[in-house]
PDB file of C-alpha atoms in Angstrom:
ATOM      1  CA  MET Y 118      67.552  43.818 168.119  1.00 89.00           C
ATOM      2  CA  THR Y 119      68.850  47.102 168.419  1.00 97.00           C
ATOM      3  CA  ILE Y 120      69.971  48.876 165.304  1.00 98.00           C
ATOM      4  CA  LEU Y 121      72.487  52.470 165.702  1.00 98.00           C
ATOM      5  CA  VAL Y 122      71.934  54.932 162.349  1.00 98.00           C
ATOM      6  CA  THR Y 123      75.121  57.182 162.527  1.00 97.00           C
ATOM      7  CA  GLY Y 124      74.833  60.478 161.759  1.00 96.00           C
ATOM      8  CA  ALA Y 125      71.191  60.062 163.470  1.00 96.00           C
ATOM      9  CA  THR Y 126      70.681  64.369 162.668  1.00 96.00           C
ATOM     10  CA  GLY Y 127      71.486  64.744 158.999  1.00 95.00           C
ATOM     11  CA  ASN Y 128      69.849  64.474 155.454  1.00 95.00           C
ATOM     12  CA  LEU Y 129      70.238  60.936 155.427  1.00 97.00           C
ATOM     13  CA  GLY Y 130      69.969  59.811 159.067  1.00 97.00           C
ATOM     14  CA  ARG Y 131      67.034  61.410 160.038  1.00 97.00           C
ATOM     15  CA  LEU Y 132      65.565  60.306 156.837  1.00 98.00           C
ATOM     16  CA  ILE Y 133      66.672  56.140 157.578  1.00 98.00           C
ATOM     17  CA  ILE Y 134      65.373  56.121 161.388  1.00 98.00           C
ATOM     18  CA  ASP Y 135      61.891  57.980 159.304  1.00 97.00           C
ATOM     19  CA  SER Y 136      61.941  54.743 157.685  1.00 98.00           C
ATOM     20  CA  LEU Y 137      62.776  51.958 160.112  1.00 98.00           C
ATOM     21  CA  LEU Y 138      59.628  53.337 162.310  1.00 97.00           C
ATOM     22  CA  GLU Y 139      57.785  52.900 159.114  1.00 97.00           C
ATOM     23  CA  ARG Y 140      58.391  49.395 158.433  1.00 96.00           C
ATOM     24  CA  GLY Y 141      57.380  48.573 161.974  1.00 96.00           C
ATOM     25  CA  ALA Y 142      60.351  48.715 163.849  1.00 97.00           C
ATOM     26  CA  ASP Y 143      60.321  49.068 167.941  1.00 97.00           C
ATOM     27  CA  PRO Y 144      61.055  53.327 168.470  1.00 97.00           C
ATOM     28  CA  ARG Y 145      62.668  51.974 171.443  1.00 95.00           C
ATOM     29  CA  SER Y 146      64.959  49.688 169.242  1.00 97.00           C
ATOM     30  CA  ILE Y 147      66.478  52.685 167.009  1.00 98.00           C
ATOM     31  CA  VAL Y 148      69.250  54.570 168.951  1.00 98.00           C
ATOM     32  CA  ALA Y 149      70.299  57.855 167.458  1.00 98.00           C
ATOM     33  CA  GLY Y 150      73.605  58.833 166.922  1.00 97.00           C
ATOM     34  CA  ALA Y 151      74.257  62.596 166.771  1.00 96.00           C
ATOM     35  CA  ARG Y 152      77.007  65.020 167.538  1.00 94.00           C
ATOM     36  CA  ASP Y 153      73.851  67.491 169.378  1.00 95.00           C
ATOM     37  CA  THR Y 154      71.729  64.895 170.335  1.00 94.00           C
ATOM     38  CA  THR Y 155      68.954  67.919 170.881  1.00 94.00           C
ATOM     39  CA  LYS Y 156      68.243  67.870 167.084  1.00 95.00           C
ATOM     40  CA  VAL Y 157      67.325  64.688 166.760  1.00 94.00           C
ATOM     41  CA  ALA Y 158      63.883  64.619 165.655  1.00 87.00           C
ATOM     42  CA  ASP Y 159      62.219  61.687 166.527  1.00 91.00           C
ATOM     43  CA  PRO Y 160      61.758  61.986 170.423  1.00 92.00           C
ATOM     44  CA  ARG Y 161      60.754  57.749 170.298  1.00 94.00           C
ATOM     45  CA  VAL Y 162      64.245  57.114 170.248  1.00 97.00           C
ATOM     46  CA  ARG Y 163      66.972  57.037 172.183  1.00 96.00           C
ATOM     47  CA  SER Y 164      69.806  59.724 171.795  1.00 96.00           C
ATOM     48  CA  VAL Y 165      73.599  58.623 172.283  1.00 97.00           C
ATOM     49  CA  HIS Y 166      76.231  61.203 171.668  1.00 97.00           C
ATOM     50  CA  LEU Y 167      78.031  60.148 168.751  1.00 97.00           C
ATOM     51  CA  ASP Y 168      80.894  61.936 167.373  1.00 95.00           C
ATOM     52  CA  TYR Y 169      83.111  60.151 164.215  1.00 94.00           C
ATOM     53  CA  THR Y 170      86.036  62.004 165.336  1.00 92.00           C
ATOM     54  CA  ASP Y 171      85.532  61.302 169.369  1.00 95.00           C
ATOM     55  CA  ALA Y 172      86.876  57.022 169.834  1.00 96.00           C
ATOM     56  CA  ALA Y 173      85.564  57.150 173.443  1.00 97.00           C
ATOM     57  CA  SER Y 174      81.616  58.859 172.186  1.00 97.00           C
ATOM     58  CA  VAL Y 175      81.890  55.709 169.220  1.00 97.00           C
ATOM     59  CA  ALA Y 176      82.679  53.445 171.664  1.00 97.00           C
ATOM     60  CA  ALA Y 177      79.772  54.234 174.098  1.00 97.00           C
ATOM     61  CA  ALA Y 178      76.988  54.768 171.420  1.00 97.00           C
ATOM     62  CA  VAL Y 179      77.672  50.861 169.480  1.00 97.00           C
ATOM     63  CA  ASP Y 180      77.957  49.330 173.354  1.00 96.00           C
ATOM     64  CA  GLY Y 181      74.651  46.643 173.233  1.00 95.00           C
ATOM     65  CA  VAL Y 182      74.138  47.368 169.443  1.00 97.00           C
ATOM     66  CA  ASP Y 183      73.057  44.846 167.581  1.00 97.00           C
ATOM     67  CA  THR Y 184      73.274  46.470 164.023  1.00 98.00           C
ATOM     68  CA  VAL Y 185      75.040  49.664 162.801  1.00 98.00           C
ATOM     69  CA  ILE Y 186      74.558  51.788 159.665  1.00 98.00           C
ATOM     70  CA  LEU Y 187      76.830  53.840 159.052  1.00 98.00           C
ATOM     71  CA  VAL Y 188      76.016  57.069 157.288  1.00 97.00           C
ATOM     72  CA  SER Y 189      79.604  57.811 155.727  1.00 95.00           C
ATOM     73  CA  GLY Y 190      80.507  61.317 156.285  1.00 91.00           C
ATOM     74  CA  SER Y 191      80.311  64.548 154.830  1.00 85.00           C
ATOM     75  CA  GLU Y 192      83.993  65.606 155.568  1.00 86.00           C
ATOM     76  CA  VAL Y 193      85.911  64.710 152.471  1.00 83.00           C
ATOM     77  CA  GLY Y 194      89.226  63.781 153.081  1.00 84.00           C
ATOM     78  CA  GLN Y 195      88.311  62.590 156.788  1.00 90.00           C
ATOM     79  CA  ARG Y 196      86.333  59.800 156.483  1.00 94.00           C
ATOM     80  CA  VAL Y 197      88.431  57.365 155.803  1.00 96.00           C
ATOM     81  CA  PRO Y 198      89.740  57.735 159.981  1.00 96.00           C
ATOM     82  CA  GLN Y 199      85.883  58.911 160.487  1.00 96.00           C
ATOM     83  CA  HIS Y 200      85.144  55.528 159.771  1.00 97.00           C
ATOM     84  CA  ARG Y 201      87.814  53.985 160.918  1.00 97.00           C
ATOM     85  CA  THR Y 202      86.343  54.622 164.266  1.00 97.00           C
ATOM     86  CA  VAL Y 203      83.104  53.566 163.888  1.00 98.00           C
ATOM     87  CA  ILE Y 204      84.321  50.122 162.336  1.00 98.00           C
ATOM     88  CA  ASP Y 205      86.822  49.597 164.862  1.00 98.00           C
ATOM     89  CA  ALA Y 206      84.421  49.980 167.639  1.00 98.00           C
ATOM     90  CA  ALA Y 207      81.529  47.614 165.879  1.00 98.00           C
ATOM     91  CA  LYS Y 208      83.506  44.884 165.540  1.00 98.00           C
ATOM     92  CA  ALA Y 209      84.986  45.292 169.253  1.00 97.00           C
ATOM     93  CA  ALA Y 210      80.954  45.505 170.599  1.00 97.00           C
ATOM     94  CA  GLY Y 211      80.443  42.106 168.261  1.00 97.00           C
ATOM     95  CA  VAL Y 212      78.026  43.714 165.893  1.00 98.00           C
ATOM     96  CA  THR Y 213      76.032  41.381 164.183  1.00 98.00           C
ATOM     97  CA  LYS Y 214      74.991  43.477 161.528  1.00 98.00           C
ATOM     98  CA  PHE Y 215      77.334  46.671 160.071  1.00 98.00           C
ATOM     99  CA  VAL Y 216      75.025  48.296 156.650  1.00 98.00           C
ATOM    100  CA  TYR Y 217      77.261  51.028 155.277  1.00 98.00           C
ATOM    101  CA  THR Y 218      76.330  53.555 152.792  1.00 98.00           C
ATOM    102  CA  SER Y 219      78.866  53.574 150.068  1.00 98.00           C
ATOM    103  CA  ALA Y 220      79.672  55.130 146.699  1.00 96.00           C
ATOM    104  CA  PRO Y 221      79.224  54.247 143.044  1.00 97.00           C
ATOM    105  CA  LYS Y 222      81.353  51.304 141.804  1.00 96.00           C
ATOM    106  CA  ALA Y 223      84.159  52.649 144.775  1.00 96.00           C
ATOM    107  CA  THR Y 224      86.174  49.944 144.030  1.00 95.00           C
ATOM    108  CA  SER Y 225      86.980  50.249 140.985  1.00 95.00           C
ATOM    109  CA  SER Y 226      85.277  53.879 140.302  1.00 94.00           C
ATOM    110  CA  ASP Y 227      87.614  56.617 138.415  1.00 90.00           C
ATOM    111  CA  LEU Y 228      85.050  59.206 141.020  1.00 92.00           C
ATOM    112  CA  VAL Y 229      86.585  61.891 143.135  1.00 91.00           C
ATOM    113  CA  LEU Y 230      84.821  61.139 145.971  1.00 91.00           C
ATOM    114  CA  ALA Y 231      84.993  56.635 145.215  1.00 95.00           C
ATOM    115  CA  PRO Y 232      88.705  56.154 147.269  1.00 95.00           C
ATOM    116  CA  GLU Y 233      87.826  57.330 150.454  1.00 96.00           C
ATOM    117  CA  HIS Y 234      85.078  54.752 149.958  1.00 97.00           C
ATOM    118  CA  LYS Y 235      86.799  52.019 148.965  1.00 97.00           C
ATOM    119  CA  ALA Y 236      89.698  52.344 152.238  1.00 97.00           C
ATOM    120  CA  THR Y 237      86.050  52.505 154.136  1.00 98.00           C
ATOM    121  CA  GLU Y 238      84.902  49.148 152.668  1.00 98.00           C
ATOM    122  CA  GLU Y 239      88.612  47.622 152.617  1.00 98.00           C
ATOM    123  CA  PHE Y 240      89.087  48.334 156.150  1.00 98.00           C
ATOM    124  CA  ILE Y 241      85.401  47.114 157.321  1.00 98.00           C
ATOM    125  CA  ALA Y 242      85.826  43.507 155.442  1.00 98.00           C
ATOM    126  CA  ALA Y 243      89.381  43.641 156.973  1.00 98.00           C
ATOM    127  CA  ALA Y 244      87.739  43.909 160.676  1.00 98.00           C
ATOM    128  CA  GLY Y 245      85.460  40.668 159.349  1.00 98.00           C
ATOM    129  CA  LEU Y 246      82.073  42.826 160.418  1.00 98.00           C
ATOM    130  CA  PRO Y 247      78.853  40.756 159.059  1.00 98.00           C
ATOM    131  CA  ALA Y 248      78.482  43.582 156.861  1.00 98.00           C
ATOM    132  CA  VAL Y 249      75.971  45.360 154.011  1.00 98.00           C
ATOM    133  CA  ILE Y 250      77.216  47.435 151.636  1.00 98.00           C
ATOM    134  CA  LEU Y 251      74.749  49.890 149.331  1.00 98.00           C
ATOM    135  CA  ARG Y 252      76.889  52.052 147.341  1.00 98.00           C
ATOM    136  CA  ASN Y 253      74.522  54.952 146.725  1.00 98.00           C
ATOM    137  CA  ASN Y 254      73.979  57.027 143.650  1.00 98.00           C
ATOM    138  CA  TRP Y 255      73.563  60.254 143.754  1.00 97.00           C
ATOM    139  CA  TYR Y 256      70.930  61.707 145.570  1.00 98.00           C
ATOM    140  CA  THR Y 257      68.431  63.971 143.867  1.00 98.00           C
ATOM    141  CA  GLU Y 258      68.130  66.442 146.360  1.00 97.00           C
ATOM    142  CA  ASN Y 259      72.276  67.587 145.037  1.00 95.00           C
ATOM    143  CA  TYR Y 260      70.657  68.968 142.626  1.00 97.00           C
ATOM    144  CA  ALA Y 261      68.707  71.750 144.758  1.00 97.00           C
ATOM    145  CA  ALA Y 262      71.421  74.893 143.989  1.00 94.00           C
ATOM    146  CA  ASP Y 263      71.947  74.223 140.603  1.00 96.00           C
ATOM    147  CA  LEU Y 264      68.083  74.562 140.212  1.00 97.00           C
ATOM    148  CA  ALA Y 265      67.342  77.697 143.069  1.00 96.00           C
ATOM    149  CA  ARG Y 266      70.109  79.042 140.305  1.00 94.00           C
ATOM    150  CA  ALA Y 267      68.934  77.888 137.012  1.00 96.00           C
ATOM    151  CA  ALA Y 268      65.414  79.649 138.241  1.00 96.00           C
ATOM    152  CA  GLU Y 269      67.326  82.997 138.254  1.00 96.00           C
ATOM    153  CA  THR Y 270      69.534  82.622 135.419  1.00 96.00           C
ATOM    154  CA  GLY Y 271      67.480  80.205 132.605  1.00 97.00           C
ATOM    155  CA  VAL Y 272      71.424  78.505 132.259  1.00 96.00           C
ATOM    156  CA  LEU Y 273      72.525  75.156 133.874  1.00 97.00           C
ATOM    157  CA  THR Y 274      75.912  75.036 133.505  1.00 95.00           C
ATOM    158  CA  ALA Y 275      78.305  71.596 134.124  1.00 96.00           C
ATOM    159  CA  GLY Y 276      81.106  70.131 132.649  1.00 96.00           C
ATOM    160  CA  THR Y 277      79.454  66.638 132.390  1.00 97.00           C
ATOM    161  CA  GLY Y 278      78.633  66.255 128.932  1.00 96.00           C
ATOM    162  CA  ASP Y 279      76.159  63.561 128.237  1.00 97.00           C
ATOM    163  CA  GLY Y 280      77.231  61.717 131.211  1.00 97.00           C
ATOM    164  CA  ARG Y 281      73.932  59.935 132.143  1.00 98.00           C
ATOM    165  CA  VAL Y 282      73.054  59.776 136.422  1.00 98.00           C
ATOM    166  CA  ALA Y 283      70.946  57.172 138.529  1.00 98.00           C
ATOM    167  CA  SER Y 284      69.824  59.762 140.693  1.00 98.00           C
ATOM    168  CA  ALA Y 285      67.250  58.828 143.272  1.00 98.00           C
ATOM    169  CA  SER Y 286      65.702  60.414 147.086  1.00 98.00           C
ATOM    170  CA  ARG Y 287      67.202  60.563 149.817  1.00 98.00           C
ATOM    171  CA  ARG Y 288      64.128  58.600 150.975  1.00 98.00           C
ATOM    172  CA  ASP Y 289      64.875  55.868 148.402  1.00 98.00           C
ATOM    173  CA  PHE Y 290      68.466  55.317 149.850  1.00 98.00           C
ATOM    174  CA  ALA Y 291      67.106  55.515 153.097  1.00 98.00           C
ATOM    175  CA  GLU Y 292      64.462  53.028 152.918  1.00 98.00           C
ATOM    176  CA  ALA Y 293      66.868  50.977 151.474  1.00 98.00           C
ATOM    177  CA  ALA Y 294      69.216  51.240 154.283  1.00 98.00           C
ATOM    178  CA  ALA Y 295      66.098  50.291 156.732  1.00 98.00           C
ATOM    179  CA  VAL Y 296      65.532  47.224 154.662  1.00 98.00           C
ATOM    180  CA  VAL Y 297      68.524  45.767 155.517  1.00 98.00           C
ATOM    181  CA  ALA Y 298      68.728  46.520 158.887  1.00 98.00           C
ATOM    182  CA  LEU Y 299      65.879  44.672 159.546  1.00 98.00           C
ATOM    183  CA  GLU Y 300      65.089  42.272 157.336  1.00 97.00           C
ATOM    184  CA  ASP Y 301      68.050  38.876 157.193  1.00 96.00           C
ATOM    185  CA  GLY Y 302      69.490  37.630 154.176  1.00 96.00           C
ATOM    186  CA  HIS Y 303      71.239  40.832 153.156  1.00 98.00           C
ATOM    187  CA  ILE Y 304      74.572  40.519 154.745  1.00 98.00           C
ATOM    188  CA  GLY Y 305      77.515  39.532 153.051  1.00 98.00           C
ATOM    189  CA  GLU Y 306      75.796  42.338 149.878  1.00 98.00           C
ATOM    190  CA  VAL Y 307      77.015  44.392 147.913  1.00 98.00           C
ATOM    191  CA  TYR Y 308      74.623  46.227 146.543  1.00 98.00           C
ATOM    192  CA  GLU Y 309      74.661  48.936 143.660  1.00 98.00           C
ATOM    193  CA  LEU Y 310      71.722  51.033 144.316  1.00 98.00           C
ATOM    194  CA  GLY Y 311      70.158  53.849 141.581  1.00 98.00           C
ATOM    195  CA  GLY Y 312      67.244  55.208 139.529  1.00 98.00           C
ATOM    196  CA  ASP Y 313      65.056  53.689 137.779  1.00 98.00           C
ATOM    197  CA  VAL Y 314      66.334  56.332 134.999  1.00 98.00           C
ATOM    198  CA  ALA Y 315      69.820  57.627 134.007  1.00 98.00           C
ATOM    199  CA  TRP Y 316      69.321  61.119 133.221  1.00 98.00           C
ATOM    200  CA  THR Y 317      71.415  63.524 131.327  1.00 98.00           C
ATOM    201  CA  TYR Y 318      72.312  67.294 132.021  1.00 98.00           C
ATOM    202  CA  SER Y 319      69.608  68.151 129.170  1.00 98.00           C
ATOM    203  CA  ASP Y 320      67.093  66.159 130.553  1.00 98.00           C
ATOM    204  CA  LEU Y 321      67.844  67.986 133.810  1.00 98.00           C
ATOM    205  CA  ALA Y 322      67.474  70.924 132.128  1.00 98.00           C
ATOM    206  CA  ALA Y 323      64.008  69.923 131.021  1.00 98.00           C
ATOM    207  CA  ALA Y 324      62.910  69.180 134.101  1.00 98.00           C
ATOM    208  CA  PHE Y 325      64.050  72.073 135.908  1.00 98.00           C
ATOM    209  CA  SER Y 326      61.970  73.972 133.053  1.00 98.00           C
ATOM    210  CA  GLU Y 327      58.998  71.692 133.926  1.00 97.00           C
ATOM    211  CA  ILE Y 328      59.668  72.966 137.998  1.00 97.00           C
ATOM    212  CA  THR Y 329      60.036  76.529 137.323  1.00 97.00           C
ATOM    213  CA  GLY Y 330      57.837  77.604 133.999  1.00 96.00           C
ATOM    214  CA  ARG Y 331      60.968  78.864 132.387  1.00 96.00           C
ATOM    215  CA  PRO Y 332      63.178  77.513 129.218  1.00 97.00           C
ATOM    216  CA  VAL Y 333      66.265  75.954 131.216  1.00 98.00           C
ATOM    217  CA  THR Y 334      69.286  75.570 128.715  1.00 98.00           C
ATOM    218  CA  PHE Y 335      72.104  72.749 128.968  1.00 97.00           C
ATOM    219  CA  VAL Y 336      75.286  75.062 128.346  1.00 97.00           C
ATOM    220  CA  PRO Y 337      78.693  72.111 128.566  1.00 96.00           C
ATOM    221  CA  VAL Y 338      81.288  73.652 128.944  1.00 95.00           C
ATOM    222  CA  THR Y 339      84.708  72.287 128.911  1.00 94.00           C
ATOM    223  CA  SER Y 340      86.810  71.015 132.506  1.00 92.00           C
ATOM    224  CA  ASP Y 341      88.718  73.934 132.220  1.00 92.00           C
ATOM    225  CA  GLU Y 342      86.376  76.426 131.596  1.00 93.00           C
ATOM    226  CA  GLN Y 343      84.437  74.842 134.727  1.00 92.00           C
ATOM    227  CA  VAL Y 344      87.288  75.558 137.019  1.00 93.00           C
ATOM    228  CA  ALA Y 345      87.621  78.913 135.493  1.00 93.00           C
ATOM    229  CA  ALA Y 346      84.248  80.142 135.852  1.00 90.00           C
ATOM    230  CA  LEU Y 347      84.126  78.295 139.645  1.00 89.00           C
ATOM    231  CA  ARG Y 348      86.935  80.336 140.402  1.00 92.00           C
ATOM    232  CA  ASP Y 349      85.813  83.386 138.837  1.00 90.00           C
ATOM    233  CA  ALA Y 350      82.085  82.701 140.912  1.00 86.00           C
ATOM    234  CA  GLY Y 351      84.597  82.886 144.437  1.00 90.00           C
ATOM    235  CA  LEU Y 352      85.775  79.134 144.682  1.00 87.00           C
ATOM    236  CA  ASP Y 353      89.037  78.489 145.674  1.00 91.00           C
ATOM    237  CA  GLU Y 354      90.978  76.158 143.269  1.00 89.00           C
ATOM    238  CA  GLY Y 355      91.126  73.242 145.724  1.00 90.00           C
ATOM    239  CA  THR Y 356      87.313  73.131 145.488  1.00 90.00           C
ATOM    240  CA  ALA Y 357      86.563  74.512 142.339  1.00 91.00           C
ATOM    241  CA  GLY Y 358      88.693  71.398 140.940  1.00 93.00           C
ATOM    242  CA  PHE Y 359      86.783  69.146 142.983  1.00 90.00           C
ATOM    243  CA  VAL Y 360      83.909  70.083 141.255  1.00 91.00           C
ATOM    244  CA  ALA Y 361      85.298  69.829 137.537  1.00 94.00           C
ATOM    245  CA  ALA Y 362      86.420  65.843 138.637  1.00 94.00           C
ATOM    246  CA  LEU Y 363      83.107  65.654 140.157  1.00 93.00           C
ATOM    247  CA  ASP Y 364      81.512  65.893 136.850  1.00 95.00           C
ATOM    248  CA  ALA Y 365      84.409  64.652 134.311  1.00 95.00           C
ATOM    249  CA  GLY Y 366      83.386  61.346 136.576  1.00 95.00           C
ATOM    250  CA  ILE Y 367      79.950  62.540 135.279  1.00 96.00           C
ATOM    251  CA  LYS Y 368      81.289  62.371 131.856  1.00 96.00           C
ATOM    252  CA  GLY Y 369      82.619  59.456 131.544  1.00 95.00           C
ATOM    253  CA  GLY Y 370      79.597  57.662 132.967  1.00 96.00           C
ATOM    254  CA  ALA Y 371      80.458  56.752 136.833  1.00 96.00           C
ATOM    255  CA  LEU Y 372      76.801  57.158 137.638  1.00 97.00           C
ATOM    256  CA  ALA Y 373      75.621  55.799 134.404  1.00 97.00           C
ATOM    257  CA  ASP Y 374      74.396  52.339 135.887  1.00 95.00           C
ATOM    258  CA  THR Y 375      70.774  51.456 136.753  1.00 95.00           C
ATOM    259  CA  ASP Y 376      69.937  47.509 137.449  1.00 94.00           C
ATOM    260  CA  GLY Y 377      66.457  47.995 139.119  1.00 96.00           C
ATOM    261  CA  THR Y 378      67.986  46.788 142.505  1.00 98.00           C
ATOM    262  CA  LEU Y 379      67.190  49.488 144.337  1.00 98.00           C
ATOM    263  CA  ALA Y 380      63.635  49.887 143.446  1.00 98.00           C
ATOM    264  CA  ARG Y 381      63.867  45.646 144.359  1.00 98.00           C
ATOM    265  CA  LEU Y 382      64.670  46.328 148.015  1.00 98.00           C
ATOM    266  CA  ILE Y 383      62.417  49.095 148.371  1.00 98.00           C
ATOM    267  CA  GLY Y 384      59.671  47.330 146.649  1.00 98.00           C
ATOM    268  CA  ARG Y 385      58.414  50.479 144.548  1.00 98.00           C
ATOM    269  CA  PRO Y 386      59.463  52.241 141.725  1.00 98.00           C
ATOM    270  CA  THR Y 387      62.492  54.897 142.670  1.00 98.00           C
ATOM    271  CA  THR Y 388      60.948  58.715 143.522  1.00 98.00           C
ATOM    272  CA  PRO Y 389      61.011  60.283 139.614  1.00 98.00           C
ATOM    273  CA  LEU Y 390      63.994  63.087 138.813  1.00 98.00           C
ATOM    274  CA  VAL Y 391      61.160  65.549 138.173  1.00 98.00           C
ATOM    275  CA  GLU Y 392      59.430  64.739 141.117  1.00 98.00           C
ATOM    276  CA  GLY Y 393      62.024  64.418 143.756  1.00 98.00           C
ATOM    277  CA  LEU Y 394      63.321  67.535 142.332  1.00 98.00           C
ATOM    278  CA  ARG Y 395      59.777  69.316 143.245  1.00 96.00           C
ATOM    279  CA  ALA Y 396      60.633  68.516 146.910  1.00 95.00           C
ATOM    280  CA  VAL Y 397      63.367  70.879 147.154  1.00 94.00           C
ATOM    281  CA  ALA Y 398      62.293  73.564 144.648  1.00 89.00           C
TER     282      ALA Y 398
END
């Protein structure tokens, strides 16, 4: 069985390759797809040029592959056509398992990031691919910049209110991708994946305090206040609005659900918040 991992030099893709190897995959069976193959970390795996915007490179990378793990692209606003290029190539190549890293409740969520994932899931279904959908909650590592800022200021500011986030480390989600790629019995499943504990931003501030050794206070703000502050910090109107919309989604509960599915898939508890944050401190 040959497994292609797209975005193989990215934060999640490289960890998926590590997890595949840790779970016994033959390095020769792993294909690392990347725009720049010189950045593929493990020399034991085969690397291929794969650019989501270059259909020919995608078709060549997918040719002869049994399983594709499509790591969702990082270019917001461009992901649907990029993902569709991979979907179309996988269908043409007769791929027997297609794994996609989606977003929580992608087909019904109000989260500002959800529509691109919803469209991608719909294209996967329309293509008739034998698929496994992994709806990943937030990565704990997303808070590295907030942690660094809090270490300097003692303040965590956000528009999330009392909303909860069931985050886990990227390694946890990477292990889940490796499990469903290597094991039988997952095709057709849509897994909502999150950490074992859904925490509030007050909990996040407390975690920052523990790591930095200084008191960190969570200061909730309204969306308008947040946009104004972000613009004052140099962000353009669109980016500031996007960040505020993400926080509004969290406030509304878009990332709060957790039912232990991720822990069951990987066979261990998910990485606790403080431990995940320490890794990026």
